[in-house]
Short mmCIF file of C-alpha atoms and ligand atoms in Angstrom, two decimals:
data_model
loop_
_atom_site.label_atom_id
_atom_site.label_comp_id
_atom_site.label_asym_id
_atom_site.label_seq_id
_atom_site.Cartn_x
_atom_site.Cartn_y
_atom_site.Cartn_z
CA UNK A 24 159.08 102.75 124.47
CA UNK A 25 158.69 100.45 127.40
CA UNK A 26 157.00 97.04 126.77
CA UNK A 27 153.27 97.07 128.47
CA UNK A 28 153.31 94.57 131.43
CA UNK A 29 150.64 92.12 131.74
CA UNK A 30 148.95 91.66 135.18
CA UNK A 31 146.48 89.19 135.43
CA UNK A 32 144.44 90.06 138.57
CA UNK A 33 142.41 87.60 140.41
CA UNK A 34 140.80 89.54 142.95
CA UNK A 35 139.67 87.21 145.67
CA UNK A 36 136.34 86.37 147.62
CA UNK A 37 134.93 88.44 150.96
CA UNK A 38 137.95 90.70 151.90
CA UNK A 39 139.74 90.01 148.95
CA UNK A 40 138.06 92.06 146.06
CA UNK A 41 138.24 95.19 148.86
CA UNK A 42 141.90 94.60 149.22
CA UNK A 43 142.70 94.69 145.88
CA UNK A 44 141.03 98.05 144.52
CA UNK A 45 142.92 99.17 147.61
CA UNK A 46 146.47 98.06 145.73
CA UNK A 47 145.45 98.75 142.93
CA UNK A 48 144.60 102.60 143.57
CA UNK A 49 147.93 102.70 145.09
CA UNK A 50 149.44 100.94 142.17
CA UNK A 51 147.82 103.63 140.10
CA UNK A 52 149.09 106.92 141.89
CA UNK A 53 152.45 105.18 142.35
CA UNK A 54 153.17 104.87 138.26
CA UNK A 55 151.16 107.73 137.00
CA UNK A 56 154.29 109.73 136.92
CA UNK A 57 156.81 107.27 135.95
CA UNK A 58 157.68 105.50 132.41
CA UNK A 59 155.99 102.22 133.21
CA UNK A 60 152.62 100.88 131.78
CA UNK A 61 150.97 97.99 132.67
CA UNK A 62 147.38 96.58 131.52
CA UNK A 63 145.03 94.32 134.14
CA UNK A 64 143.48 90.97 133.56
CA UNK A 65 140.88 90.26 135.13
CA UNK A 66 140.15 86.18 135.24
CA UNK A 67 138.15 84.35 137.50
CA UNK A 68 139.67 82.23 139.92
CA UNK A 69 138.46 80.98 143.66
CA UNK A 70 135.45 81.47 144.92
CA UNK A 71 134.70 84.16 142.33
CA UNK A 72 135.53 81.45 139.86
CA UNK A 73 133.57 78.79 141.00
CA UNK A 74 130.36 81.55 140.38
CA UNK A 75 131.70 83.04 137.26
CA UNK A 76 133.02 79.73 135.57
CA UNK A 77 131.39 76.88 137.43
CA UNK A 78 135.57 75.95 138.72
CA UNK A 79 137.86 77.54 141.08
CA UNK A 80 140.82 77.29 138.45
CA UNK A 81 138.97 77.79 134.72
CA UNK A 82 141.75 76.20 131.95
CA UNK A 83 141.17 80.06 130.85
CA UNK A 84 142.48 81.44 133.73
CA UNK A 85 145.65 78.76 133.68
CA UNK A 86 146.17 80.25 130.16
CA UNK A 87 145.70 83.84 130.60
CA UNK A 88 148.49 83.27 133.59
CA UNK A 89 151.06 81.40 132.00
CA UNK A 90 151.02 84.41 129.29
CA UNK A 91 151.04 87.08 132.32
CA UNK A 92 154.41 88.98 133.39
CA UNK A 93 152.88 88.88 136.63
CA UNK A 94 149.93 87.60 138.61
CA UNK A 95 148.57 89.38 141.21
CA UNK A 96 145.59 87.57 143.71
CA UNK A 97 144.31 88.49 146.81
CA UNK A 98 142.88 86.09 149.52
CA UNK A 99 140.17 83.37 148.62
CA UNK A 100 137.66 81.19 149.92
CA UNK A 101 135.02 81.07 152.47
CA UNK A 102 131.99 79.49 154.20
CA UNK A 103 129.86 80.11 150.62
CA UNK A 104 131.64 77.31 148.90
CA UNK A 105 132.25 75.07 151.74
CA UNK A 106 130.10 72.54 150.35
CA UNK A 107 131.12 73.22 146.67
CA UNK A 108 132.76 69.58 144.60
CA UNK A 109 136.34 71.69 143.97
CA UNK A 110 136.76 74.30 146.62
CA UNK A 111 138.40 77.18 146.21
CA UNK A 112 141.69 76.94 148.28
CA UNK A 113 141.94 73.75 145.66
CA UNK A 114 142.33 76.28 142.90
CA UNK A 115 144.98 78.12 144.73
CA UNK A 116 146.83 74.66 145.03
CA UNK A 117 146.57 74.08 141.65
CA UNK A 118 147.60 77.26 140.26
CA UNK A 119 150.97 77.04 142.23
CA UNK A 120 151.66 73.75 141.14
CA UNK A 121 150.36 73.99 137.63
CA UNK A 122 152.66 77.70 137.22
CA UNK A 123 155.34 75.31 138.67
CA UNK A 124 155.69 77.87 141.64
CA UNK A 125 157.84 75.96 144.19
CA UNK A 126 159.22 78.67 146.18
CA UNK A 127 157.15 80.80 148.31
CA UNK A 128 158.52 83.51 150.07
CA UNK A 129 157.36 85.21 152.84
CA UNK A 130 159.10 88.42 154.64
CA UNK A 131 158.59 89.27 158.07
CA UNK A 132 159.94 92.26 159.06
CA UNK A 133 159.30 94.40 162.01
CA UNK A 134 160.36 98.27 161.67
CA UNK A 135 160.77 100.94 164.66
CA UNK A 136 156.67 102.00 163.72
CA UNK A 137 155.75 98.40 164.20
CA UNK A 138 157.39 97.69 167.35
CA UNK A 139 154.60 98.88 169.90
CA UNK A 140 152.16 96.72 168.02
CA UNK A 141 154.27 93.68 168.28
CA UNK A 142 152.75 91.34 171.40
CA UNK A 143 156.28 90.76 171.93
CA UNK A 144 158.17 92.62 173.86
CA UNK A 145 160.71 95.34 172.03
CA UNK A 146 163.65 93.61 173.34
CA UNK A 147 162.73 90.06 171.81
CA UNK A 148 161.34 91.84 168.67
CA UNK A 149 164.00 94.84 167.76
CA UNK A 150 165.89 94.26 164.74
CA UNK A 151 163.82 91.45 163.31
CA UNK A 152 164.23 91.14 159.69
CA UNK A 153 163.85 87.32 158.22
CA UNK A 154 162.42 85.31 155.04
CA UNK A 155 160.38 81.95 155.15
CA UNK A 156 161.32 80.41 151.93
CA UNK A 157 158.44 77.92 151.97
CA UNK A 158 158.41 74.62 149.91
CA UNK A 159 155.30 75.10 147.77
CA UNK A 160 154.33 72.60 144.72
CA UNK A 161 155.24 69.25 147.05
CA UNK A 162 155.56 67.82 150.51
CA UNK A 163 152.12 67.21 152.79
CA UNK A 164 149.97 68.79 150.55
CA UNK A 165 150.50 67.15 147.47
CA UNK A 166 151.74 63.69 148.20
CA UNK A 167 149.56 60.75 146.83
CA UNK A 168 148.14 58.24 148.04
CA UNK A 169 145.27 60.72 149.34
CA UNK A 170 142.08 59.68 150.60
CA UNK A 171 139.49 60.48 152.96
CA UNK A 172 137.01 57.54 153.76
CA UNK A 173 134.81 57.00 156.81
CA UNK A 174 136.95 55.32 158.42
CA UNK A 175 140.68 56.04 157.79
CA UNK A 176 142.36 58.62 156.25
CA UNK A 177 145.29 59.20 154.19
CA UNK A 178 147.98 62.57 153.25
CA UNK A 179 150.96 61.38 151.99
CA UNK A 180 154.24 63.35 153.00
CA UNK A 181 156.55 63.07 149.68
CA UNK A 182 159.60 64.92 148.63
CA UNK A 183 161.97 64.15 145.53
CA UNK A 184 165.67 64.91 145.55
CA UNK A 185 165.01 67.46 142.74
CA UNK A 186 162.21 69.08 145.11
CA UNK A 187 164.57 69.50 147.65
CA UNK A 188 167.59 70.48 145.86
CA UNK A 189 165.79 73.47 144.08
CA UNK A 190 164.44 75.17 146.96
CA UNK A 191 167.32 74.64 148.63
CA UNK A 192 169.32 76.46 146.12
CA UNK A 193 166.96 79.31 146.29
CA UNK A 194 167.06 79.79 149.89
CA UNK A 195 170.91 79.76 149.78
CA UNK A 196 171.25 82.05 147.13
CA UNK A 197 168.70 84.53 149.05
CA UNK A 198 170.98 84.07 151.33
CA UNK A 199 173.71 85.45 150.20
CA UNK A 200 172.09 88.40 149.24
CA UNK A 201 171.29 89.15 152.77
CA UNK A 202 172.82 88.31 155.86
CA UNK A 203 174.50 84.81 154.92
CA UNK A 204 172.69 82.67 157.44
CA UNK A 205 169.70 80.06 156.44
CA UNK A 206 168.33 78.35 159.29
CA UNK A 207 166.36 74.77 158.08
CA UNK A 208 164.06 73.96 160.38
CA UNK A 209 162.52 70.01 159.54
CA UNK A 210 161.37 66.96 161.82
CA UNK A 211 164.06 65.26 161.45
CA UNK A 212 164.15 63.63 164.80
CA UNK A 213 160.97 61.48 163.22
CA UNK A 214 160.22 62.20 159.55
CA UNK A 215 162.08 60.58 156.74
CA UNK A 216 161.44 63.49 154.27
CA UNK A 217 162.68 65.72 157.13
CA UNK A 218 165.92 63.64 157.18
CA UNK A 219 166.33 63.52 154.25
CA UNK A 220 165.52 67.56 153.68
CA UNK A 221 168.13 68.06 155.83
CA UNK A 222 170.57 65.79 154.74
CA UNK A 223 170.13 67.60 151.37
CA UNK A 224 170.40 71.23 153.02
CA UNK A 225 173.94 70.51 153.98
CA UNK A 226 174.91 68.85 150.95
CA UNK A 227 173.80 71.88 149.06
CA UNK A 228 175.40 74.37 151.75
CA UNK A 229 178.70 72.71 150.76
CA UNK A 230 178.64 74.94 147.58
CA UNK A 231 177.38 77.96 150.15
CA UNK A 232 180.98 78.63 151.93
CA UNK A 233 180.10 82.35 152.55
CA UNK A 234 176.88 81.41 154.14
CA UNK A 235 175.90 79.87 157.46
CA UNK A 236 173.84 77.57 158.67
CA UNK A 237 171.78 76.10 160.93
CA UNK A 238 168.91 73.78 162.23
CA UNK A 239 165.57 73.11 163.72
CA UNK A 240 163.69 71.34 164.53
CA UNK A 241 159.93 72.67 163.29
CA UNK A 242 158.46 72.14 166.95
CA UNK A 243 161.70 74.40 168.99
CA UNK A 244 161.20 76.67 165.97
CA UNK A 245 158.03 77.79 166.92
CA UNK A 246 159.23 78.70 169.94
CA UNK A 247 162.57 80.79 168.78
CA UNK A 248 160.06 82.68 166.35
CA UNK A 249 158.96 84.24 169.75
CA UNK A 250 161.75 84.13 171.45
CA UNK A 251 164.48 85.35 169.56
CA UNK A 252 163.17 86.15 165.77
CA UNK A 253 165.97 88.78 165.26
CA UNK A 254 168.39 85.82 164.77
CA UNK A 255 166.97 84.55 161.90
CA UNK A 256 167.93 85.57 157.89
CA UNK A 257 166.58 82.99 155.38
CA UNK A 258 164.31 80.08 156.58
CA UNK A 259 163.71 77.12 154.34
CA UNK A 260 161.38 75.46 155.19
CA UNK A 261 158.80 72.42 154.18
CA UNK A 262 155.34 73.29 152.23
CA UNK A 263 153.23 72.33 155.57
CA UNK A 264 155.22 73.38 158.06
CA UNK A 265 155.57 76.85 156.40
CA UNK A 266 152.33 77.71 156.09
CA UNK A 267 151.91 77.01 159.49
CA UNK A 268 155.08 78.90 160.89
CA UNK A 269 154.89 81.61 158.57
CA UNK A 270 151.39 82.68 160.36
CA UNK A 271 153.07 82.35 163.73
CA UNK A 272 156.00 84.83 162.06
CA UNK A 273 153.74 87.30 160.56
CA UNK A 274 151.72 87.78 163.85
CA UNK A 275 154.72 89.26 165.47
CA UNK A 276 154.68 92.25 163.23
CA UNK A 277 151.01 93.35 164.95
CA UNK A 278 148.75 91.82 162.20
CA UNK A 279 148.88 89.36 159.40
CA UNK A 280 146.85 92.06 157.84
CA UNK A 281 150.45 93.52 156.29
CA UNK A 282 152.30 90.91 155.19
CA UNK A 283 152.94 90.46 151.61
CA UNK A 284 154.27 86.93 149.53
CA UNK A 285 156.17 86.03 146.27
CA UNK A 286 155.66 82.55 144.71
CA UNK A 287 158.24 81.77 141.90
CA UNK A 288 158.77 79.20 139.58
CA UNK A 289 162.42 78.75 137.82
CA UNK A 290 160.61 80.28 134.53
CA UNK A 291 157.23 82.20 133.77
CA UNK A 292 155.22 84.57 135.97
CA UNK A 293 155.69 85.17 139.59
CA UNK A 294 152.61 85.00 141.69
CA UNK A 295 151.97 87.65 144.16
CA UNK A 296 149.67 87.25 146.90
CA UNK A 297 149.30 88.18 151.18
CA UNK A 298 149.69 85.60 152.99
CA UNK A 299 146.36 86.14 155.18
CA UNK A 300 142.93 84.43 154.64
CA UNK A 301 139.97 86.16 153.24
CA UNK A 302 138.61 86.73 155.97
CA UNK A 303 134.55 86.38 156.20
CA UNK A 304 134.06 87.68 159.19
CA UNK A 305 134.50 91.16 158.51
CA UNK A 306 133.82 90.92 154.84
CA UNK A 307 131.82 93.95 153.69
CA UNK A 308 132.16 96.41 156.83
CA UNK A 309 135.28 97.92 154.96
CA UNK A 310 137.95 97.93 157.29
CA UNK A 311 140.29 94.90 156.10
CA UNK A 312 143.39 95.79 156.31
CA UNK A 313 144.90 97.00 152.74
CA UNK A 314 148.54 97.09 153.96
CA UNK A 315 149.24 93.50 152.74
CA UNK A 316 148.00 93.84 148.95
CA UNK A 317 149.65 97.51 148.56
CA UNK A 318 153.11 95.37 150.38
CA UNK A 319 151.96 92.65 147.56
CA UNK A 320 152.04 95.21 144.88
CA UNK A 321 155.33 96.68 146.11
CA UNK A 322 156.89 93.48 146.16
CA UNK A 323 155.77 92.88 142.24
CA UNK A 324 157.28 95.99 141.03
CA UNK A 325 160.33 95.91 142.87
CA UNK A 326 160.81 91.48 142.04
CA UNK A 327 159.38 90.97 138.77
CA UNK A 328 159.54 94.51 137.36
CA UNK A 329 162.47 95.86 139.27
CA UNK A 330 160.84 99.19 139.05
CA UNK A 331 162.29 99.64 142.79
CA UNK A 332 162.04 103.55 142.81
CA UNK A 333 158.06 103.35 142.81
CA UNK A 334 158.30 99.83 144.98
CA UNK A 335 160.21 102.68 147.50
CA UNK A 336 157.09 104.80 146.83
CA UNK A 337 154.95 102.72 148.14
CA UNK A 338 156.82 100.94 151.07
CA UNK A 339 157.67 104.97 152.43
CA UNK A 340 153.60 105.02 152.38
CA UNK A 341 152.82 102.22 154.03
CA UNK A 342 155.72 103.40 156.65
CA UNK A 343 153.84 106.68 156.64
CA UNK A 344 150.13 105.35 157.19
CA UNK A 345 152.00 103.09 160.41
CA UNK A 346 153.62 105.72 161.64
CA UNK A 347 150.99 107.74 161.82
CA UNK A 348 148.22 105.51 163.78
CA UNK A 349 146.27 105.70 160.42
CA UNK A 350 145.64 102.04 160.55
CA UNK A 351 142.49 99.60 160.18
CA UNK A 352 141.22 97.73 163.85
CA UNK A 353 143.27 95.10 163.27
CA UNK A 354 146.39 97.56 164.18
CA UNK A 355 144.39 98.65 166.87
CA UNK A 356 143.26 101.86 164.81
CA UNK A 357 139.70 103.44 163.69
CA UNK A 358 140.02 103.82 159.93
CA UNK A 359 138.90 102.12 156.95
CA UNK A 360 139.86 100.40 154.19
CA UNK A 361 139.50 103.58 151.98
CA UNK A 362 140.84 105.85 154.43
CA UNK A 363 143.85 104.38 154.86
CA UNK A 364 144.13 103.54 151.00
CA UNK A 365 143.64 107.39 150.66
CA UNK A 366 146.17 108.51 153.08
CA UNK A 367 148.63 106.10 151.15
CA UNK A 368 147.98 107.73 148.31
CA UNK A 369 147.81 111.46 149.67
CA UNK A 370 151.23 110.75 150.87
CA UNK A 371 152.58 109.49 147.74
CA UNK A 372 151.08 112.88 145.70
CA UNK A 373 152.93 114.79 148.26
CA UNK A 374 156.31 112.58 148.38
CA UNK A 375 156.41 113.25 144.54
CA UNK A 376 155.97 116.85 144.59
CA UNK A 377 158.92 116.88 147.47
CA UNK A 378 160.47 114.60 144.79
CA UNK A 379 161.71 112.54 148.49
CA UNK A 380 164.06 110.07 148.07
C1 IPM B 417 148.45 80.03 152.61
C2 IPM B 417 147.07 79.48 152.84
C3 IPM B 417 146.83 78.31 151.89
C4 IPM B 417 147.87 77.25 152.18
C5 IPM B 417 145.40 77.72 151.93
C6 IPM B 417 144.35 78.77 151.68
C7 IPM B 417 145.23 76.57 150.97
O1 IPM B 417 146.89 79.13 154.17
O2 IPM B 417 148.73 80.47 151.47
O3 IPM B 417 149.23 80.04 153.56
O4 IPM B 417 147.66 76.42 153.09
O5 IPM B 417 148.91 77.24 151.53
MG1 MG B 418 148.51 79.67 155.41
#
């Protein structure tokens, strides 16, 4: 008998709670069939924690996670707690850095169906198939001092050798599972912790023969992404930076509105979430996007469960639903949230019953 995996779900404010019961009807159909059972826990976190349990990070919800096999969230935050004394998006920090999860990684793939949705052109865009391994738990957004007054301001760009060194070592080791080529992009040209991030990259690479490398800096990086992304194979890259460049990356797929992410930690749960906001503005019309939590969900059963013959499932789905024009606005299609959930699903009935592989 197979153990029952714990998920603890934390289902996000605006689009967020509609994304999720969109992955997680596809999660359903996709392991009704198959030999693996998993139970959901819900716990309040975000927005929806700040009005459930008066914080956007409850201690309960730190618990219930560190016990989890997995942790599944969708996007959070908003205009309704703008004002509030811990906002939301400070949960999200919190939970990375208090699951320890330095590494974030973000795919960005564009496949033959998403080509004509790219706004770059098919030359530039054909064959592009990278990771952002982003630095998540230091850098900008964590280093102290920190202070806002009314007349100056402080962040506080820090990273430690050990920071450095273990994302480094995941990136390379990614690497070598792929195409053997990491790219570090920094500011080294004027940052200290970029020097010294890249001084550190090719110290590390020493023990990398098999893999390549090389380096950016962040500003000419943000122009290659458009220029030529198919180049790229594994991208580490620091915490600010990354979120910043990762945006640029997903956009070149069609929509942000797909892309899924993996935060992990060197023990404990993985954190799964898409790397998109949540979205306010079209919060409650039902047509956010559901590609990126069903790509979310894939990614957790094929990363942390290695169940990769329903993670196919579901990936051949999403292929379907793109393939097919049945896409949300944001693609540039007509359908909802629910119908395109549905025709997910329909497809993943039928793929069973043709037993497709
Ligand atoms: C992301 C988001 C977050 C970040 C925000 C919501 C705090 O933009 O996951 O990319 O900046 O990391
Ligand atoms: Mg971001």
């Amino acid at each position: 008998m197979t153990s029952v995996k714990k998920i603890v779900v934390l289902k996000g404010d605006y689009i967020g709670p509609e994304i999720m019961t969109a992955g997680l009807s596809v999660l359903d159909a996709a392991t009704r069939n198959e030999a693996f059972s998993y139970e959901l826990i819900d716990a309040p976190f975000g927005g929806d924690g700040i009005d459930r349990a008066g914080d956007p990070l409850p201690q309960s919800t730190i618990d219930v996670s560190k016990q989890a096999d997995a942790v599944l969230l969708s996007a959070i935050g908003g205009p309704k707690w703008d004002n509030a004394p811990r906002r939301p998006e400070q949960g999200l920090l919190e939970i990375r850095s208090k699951l320890n999860l330095f590494a974030n990684i973000r795919p960005t793939k564009v496949t033959q169906a998403q080509i004509d949705r790219s706004p770059l052109k098919p030359e530039y865009v054909e064959n592009t198939d990278f990771v952002i391994v982003r630095e998540l738990t230091s850098g900008a957004y964590f280093g102290k001092p920190r202070k806002l007054e009314a007349h100056q301001a402080i962040d506080t760009m820090y990273y430690s050798e050990e920071e450095v060194t273990r994302i480094m070592h995941q990136g390379f080791k990614m690497a070598q599972r792929r195409r053997k080529h990491v790219t570090i992009v920094d500011k080294s040209n004027v940052l200290a912790t970029s020097k010294f991030w890249r001084r550190i990259a090719h110290e590390i690479g020493e023990s990398y023969p098999d893999v390549t490398i090389d380096d950016y800096y962040v500003d000419a990086m943000t122009m290659a992404i458009m220029t030529k992304p198919a180049t790229f194979d594994v991208v580490i890259i620091p915490n600010l930076f990354g979120d910043i460049l990762s945006d640029e990356a997903a956009q070149i797929t069609g929509s942000i509105g797909q892309i899924p992410s993996m935060s992990v930690g060197e023990s404990g749960p993985n954190l799964y979430e898409p790397i998109h906001g949540s979205a306010p503005d079209i919060a409650g019309q039902g047509i956010a996007n559901p590609i990126s939590m069903v790509n979310t969900v894939a990614m957790m059963l094929s990363e942390s469960f290695d169940e990769k013959k329903i993670a196919n499932k579901i990936t051949a789905a999403v292929d379907y639903v793109i393939e097919n024009h049945y896409v949300t606005p944001d693609m540039g299609g007509t359908m909802t949230t629910d119908e395109v959930t549905q025709k997910m699903i329909d497809y993943i009935k039928k793929y069973e019953s043709a037993d497709i592989k």
